[in-house]
PDB file of C-alpha atoms in Angstrom:
ATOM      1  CA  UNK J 831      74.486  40.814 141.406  1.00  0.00           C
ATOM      2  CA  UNK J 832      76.271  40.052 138.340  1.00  0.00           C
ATOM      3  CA  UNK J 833      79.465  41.005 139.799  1.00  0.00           C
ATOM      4  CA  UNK J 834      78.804  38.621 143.104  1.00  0.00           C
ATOM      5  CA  UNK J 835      78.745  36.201 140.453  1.00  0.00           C
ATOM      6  CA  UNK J 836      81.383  35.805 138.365  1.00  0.00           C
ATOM      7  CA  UNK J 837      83.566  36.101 141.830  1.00  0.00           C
ATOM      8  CA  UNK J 838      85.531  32.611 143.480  1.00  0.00           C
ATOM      9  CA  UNK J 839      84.384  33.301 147.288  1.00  0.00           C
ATOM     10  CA  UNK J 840      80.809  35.150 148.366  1.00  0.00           C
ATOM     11  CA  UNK J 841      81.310  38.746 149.060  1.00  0.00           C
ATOM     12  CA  UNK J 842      79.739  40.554 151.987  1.00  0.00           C
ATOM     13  CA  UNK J 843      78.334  43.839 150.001  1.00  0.00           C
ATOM     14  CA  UNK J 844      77.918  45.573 153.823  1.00  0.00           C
ATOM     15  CA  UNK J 845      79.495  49.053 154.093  1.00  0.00           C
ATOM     16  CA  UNK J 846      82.098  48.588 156.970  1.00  0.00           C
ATOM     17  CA  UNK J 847      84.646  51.672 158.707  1.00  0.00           C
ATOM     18  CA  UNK J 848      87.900  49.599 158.555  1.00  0.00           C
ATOM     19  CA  UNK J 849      91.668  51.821 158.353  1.00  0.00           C
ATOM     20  CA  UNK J 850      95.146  50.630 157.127  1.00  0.00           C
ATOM     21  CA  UNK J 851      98.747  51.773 157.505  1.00  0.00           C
ATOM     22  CA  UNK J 852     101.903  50.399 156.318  1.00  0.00           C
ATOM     23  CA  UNK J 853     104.067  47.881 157.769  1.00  0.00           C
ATOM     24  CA  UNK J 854     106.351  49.882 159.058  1.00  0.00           C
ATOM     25  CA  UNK J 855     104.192  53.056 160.039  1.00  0.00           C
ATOM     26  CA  UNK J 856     101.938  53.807 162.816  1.00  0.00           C
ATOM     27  CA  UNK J 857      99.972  56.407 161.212  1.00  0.00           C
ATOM     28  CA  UNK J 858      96.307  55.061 160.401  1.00  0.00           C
ATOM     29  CA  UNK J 859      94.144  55.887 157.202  1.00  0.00           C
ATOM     30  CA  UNK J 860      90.668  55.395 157.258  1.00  0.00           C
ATOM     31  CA  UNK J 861      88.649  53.940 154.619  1.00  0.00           C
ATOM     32  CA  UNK J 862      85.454  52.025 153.893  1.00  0.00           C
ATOM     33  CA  UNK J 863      85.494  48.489 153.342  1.00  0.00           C
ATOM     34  CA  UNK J 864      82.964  48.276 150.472  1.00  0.00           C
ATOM     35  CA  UNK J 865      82.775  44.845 150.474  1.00  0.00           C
ATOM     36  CA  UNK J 866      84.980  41.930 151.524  1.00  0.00           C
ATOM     37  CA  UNK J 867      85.232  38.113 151.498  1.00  0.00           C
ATOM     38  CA  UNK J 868      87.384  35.232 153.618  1.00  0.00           C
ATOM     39  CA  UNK J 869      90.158  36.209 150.833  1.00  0.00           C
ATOM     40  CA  UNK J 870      90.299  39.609 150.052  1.00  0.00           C
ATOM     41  CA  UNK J 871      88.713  43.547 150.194  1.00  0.00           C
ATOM     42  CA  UNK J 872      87.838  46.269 147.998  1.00  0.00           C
ATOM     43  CA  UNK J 873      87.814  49.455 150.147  1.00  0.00           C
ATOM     44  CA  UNK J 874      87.372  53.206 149.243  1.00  0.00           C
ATOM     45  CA  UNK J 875      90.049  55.575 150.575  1.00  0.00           C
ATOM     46  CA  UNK J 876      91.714  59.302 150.154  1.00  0.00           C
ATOM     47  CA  UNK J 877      94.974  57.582 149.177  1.00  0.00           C
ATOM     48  CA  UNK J 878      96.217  56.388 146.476  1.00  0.00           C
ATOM     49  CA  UNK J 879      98.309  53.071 146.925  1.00  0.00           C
ATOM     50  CA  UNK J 880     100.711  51.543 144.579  1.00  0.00           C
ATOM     51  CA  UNK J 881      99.904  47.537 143.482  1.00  0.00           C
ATOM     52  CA  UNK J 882     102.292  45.176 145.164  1.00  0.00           C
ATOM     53  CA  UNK J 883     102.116  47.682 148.526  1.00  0.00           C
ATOM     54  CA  UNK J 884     101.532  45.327 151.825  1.00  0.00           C
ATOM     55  CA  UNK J 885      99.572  46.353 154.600  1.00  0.00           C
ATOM     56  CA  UNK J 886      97.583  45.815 157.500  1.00  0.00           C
ATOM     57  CA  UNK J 887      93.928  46.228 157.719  1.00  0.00           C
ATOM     58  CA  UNK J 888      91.962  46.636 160.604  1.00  0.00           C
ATOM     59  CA  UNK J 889      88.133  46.705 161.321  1.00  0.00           C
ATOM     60  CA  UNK J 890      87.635  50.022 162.664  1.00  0.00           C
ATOM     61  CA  UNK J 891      85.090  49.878 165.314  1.00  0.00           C
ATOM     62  CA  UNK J 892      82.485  52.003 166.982  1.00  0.00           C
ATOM     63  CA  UNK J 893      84.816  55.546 166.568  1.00  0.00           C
ATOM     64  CA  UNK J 894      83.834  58.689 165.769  1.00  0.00           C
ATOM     65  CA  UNK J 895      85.928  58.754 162.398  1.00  0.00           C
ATOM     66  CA  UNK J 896      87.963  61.877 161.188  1.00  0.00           C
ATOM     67  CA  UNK J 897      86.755  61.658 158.043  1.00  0.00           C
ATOM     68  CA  UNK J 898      83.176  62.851 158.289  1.00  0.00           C
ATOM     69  CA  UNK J 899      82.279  60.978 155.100  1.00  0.00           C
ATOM     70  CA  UNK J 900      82.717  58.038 156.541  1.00  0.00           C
ATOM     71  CA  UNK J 901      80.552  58.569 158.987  1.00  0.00           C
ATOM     72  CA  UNK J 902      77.455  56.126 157.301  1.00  0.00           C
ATOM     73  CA  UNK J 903      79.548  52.667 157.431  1.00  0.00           C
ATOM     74  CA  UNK J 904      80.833  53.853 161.196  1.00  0.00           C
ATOM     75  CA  UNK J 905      77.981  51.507 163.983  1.00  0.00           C
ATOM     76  CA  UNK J 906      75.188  51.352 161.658  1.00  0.00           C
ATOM     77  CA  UNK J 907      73.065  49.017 163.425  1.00  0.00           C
ATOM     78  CA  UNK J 908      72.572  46.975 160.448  1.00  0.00           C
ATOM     79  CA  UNK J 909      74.104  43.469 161.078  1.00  0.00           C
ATOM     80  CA  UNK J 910      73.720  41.198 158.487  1.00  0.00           C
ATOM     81  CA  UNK J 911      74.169  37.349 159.806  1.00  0.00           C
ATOM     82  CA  UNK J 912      75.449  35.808 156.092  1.00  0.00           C
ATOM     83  CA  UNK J 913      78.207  33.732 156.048  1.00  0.00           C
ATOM     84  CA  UNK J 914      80.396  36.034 153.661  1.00  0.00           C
ATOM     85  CA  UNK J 915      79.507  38.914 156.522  1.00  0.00           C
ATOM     86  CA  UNK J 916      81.082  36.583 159.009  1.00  0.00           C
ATOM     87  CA  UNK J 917      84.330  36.720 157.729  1.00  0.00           C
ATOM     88  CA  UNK J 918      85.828  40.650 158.586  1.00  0.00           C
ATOM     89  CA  UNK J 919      89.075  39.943 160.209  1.00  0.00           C
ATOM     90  CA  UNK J 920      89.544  42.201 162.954  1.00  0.00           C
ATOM     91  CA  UNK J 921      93.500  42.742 161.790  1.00  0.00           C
ATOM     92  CA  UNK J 922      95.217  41.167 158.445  1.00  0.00           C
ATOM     93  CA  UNK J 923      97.772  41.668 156.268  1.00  0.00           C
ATOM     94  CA  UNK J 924      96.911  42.327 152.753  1.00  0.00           C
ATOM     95  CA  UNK J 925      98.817  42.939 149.255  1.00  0.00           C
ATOM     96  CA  UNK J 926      97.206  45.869 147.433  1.00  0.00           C
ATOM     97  CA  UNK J 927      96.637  44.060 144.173  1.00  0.00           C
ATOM     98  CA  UNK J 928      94.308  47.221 142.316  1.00  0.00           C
ATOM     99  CA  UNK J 929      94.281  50.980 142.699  1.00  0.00           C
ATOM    100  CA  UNK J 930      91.986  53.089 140.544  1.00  0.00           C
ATOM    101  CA  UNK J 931      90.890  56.623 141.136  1.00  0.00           C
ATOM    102  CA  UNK J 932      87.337  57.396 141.643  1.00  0.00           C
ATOM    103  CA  UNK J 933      85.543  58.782 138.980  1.00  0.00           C
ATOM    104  CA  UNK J 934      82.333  60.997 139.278  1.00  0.00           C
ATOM    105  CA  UNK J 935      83.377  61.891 143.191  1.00  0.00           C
ATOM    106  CA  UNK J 936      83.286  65.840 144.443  1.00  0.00           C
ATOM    107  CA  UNK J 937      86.926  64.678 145.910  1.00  0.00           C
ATOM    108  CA  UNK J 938      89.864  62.787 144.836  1.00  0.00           C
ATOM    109  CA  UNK J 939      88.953  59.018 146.143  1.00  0.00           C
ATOM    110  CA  UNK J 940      90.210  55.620 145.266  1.00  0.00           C
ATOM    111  CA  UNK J 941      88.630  52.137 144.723  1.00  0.00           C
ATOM    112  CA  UNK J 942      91.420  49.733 146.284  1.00  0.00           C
ATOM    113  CA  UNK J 943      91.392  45.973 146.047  1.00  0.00           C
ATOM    114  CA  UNK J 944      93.496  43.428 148.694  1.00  0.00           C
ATOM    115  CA  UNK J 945      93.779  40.146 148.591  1.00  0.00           C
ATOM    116  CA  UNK J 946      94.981  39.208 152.173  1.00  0.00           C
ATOM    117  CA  UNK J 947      98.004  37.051 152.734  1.00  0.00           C
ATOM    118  CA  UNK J 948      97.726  36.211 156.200  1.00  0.00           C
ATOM    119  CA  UNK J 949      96.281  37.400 160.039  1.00  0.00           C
ATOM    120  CA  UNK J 950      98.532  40.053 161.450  1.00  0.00           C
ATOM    121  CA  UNK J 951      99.242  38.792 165.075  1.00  0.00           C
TER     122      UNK J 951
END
């Protein structure tokens, strides 16, 4: 809890399937959104992505993922009714403001943070 703390905005701390891709790709990544607030994300993903990087996020849904350790944060069940929870966005833009590799992990995984900069229409 002392990281909930020290942030600006409540964070949701809810495991969550979300995937990305760039601006001007179609191909989607899949990731886990580890926790998120009304301004930003920290996700878990295969990829590494430079800071500065734009792109769109999307919440993922009830899919099957490819990824079959994601499969935990895919339809849980488990809805918590917070405020902070309230705020997924179903499709945003974000700028990829930290990207540091995983440590500890039996693959290579990254810790990414966004901070969105506005609702991809």
């Amino acid at each position: 809890m002392i990281e909930q703390k020290r942030r600006q905005h409540p964070r949701c701390m809810k495991d969550t399937a979300v995937n990305y891709h760039f601006l001007n790709h179609s191909t989607q990544n899949e990731a886990i959104a580890r926790n998120y607030s009304r301004f930003g994300m920290y996700f878990e993903t295969r990829r590494s992505l430079l800071p500065g990087t734009i792109i769109v996020i999307r919440n993922y849904g009830c899919k099957d993922p490819v990824d079959p350790d994601l499969a935990p944060a895919f339809c849980s069940g488990d809805h918590d009714t917070s405020e902070a929870c309230q705020e997924l966005k179903t499709q945003v833009f974000g700028e990829v403001k930290r990207c540091e590799m995983l440590k500890g992990t039996t693959d290579q995984r990254f810790g990414i943070a966004v901070r969105y900069i506005g609702p991809a229409t």
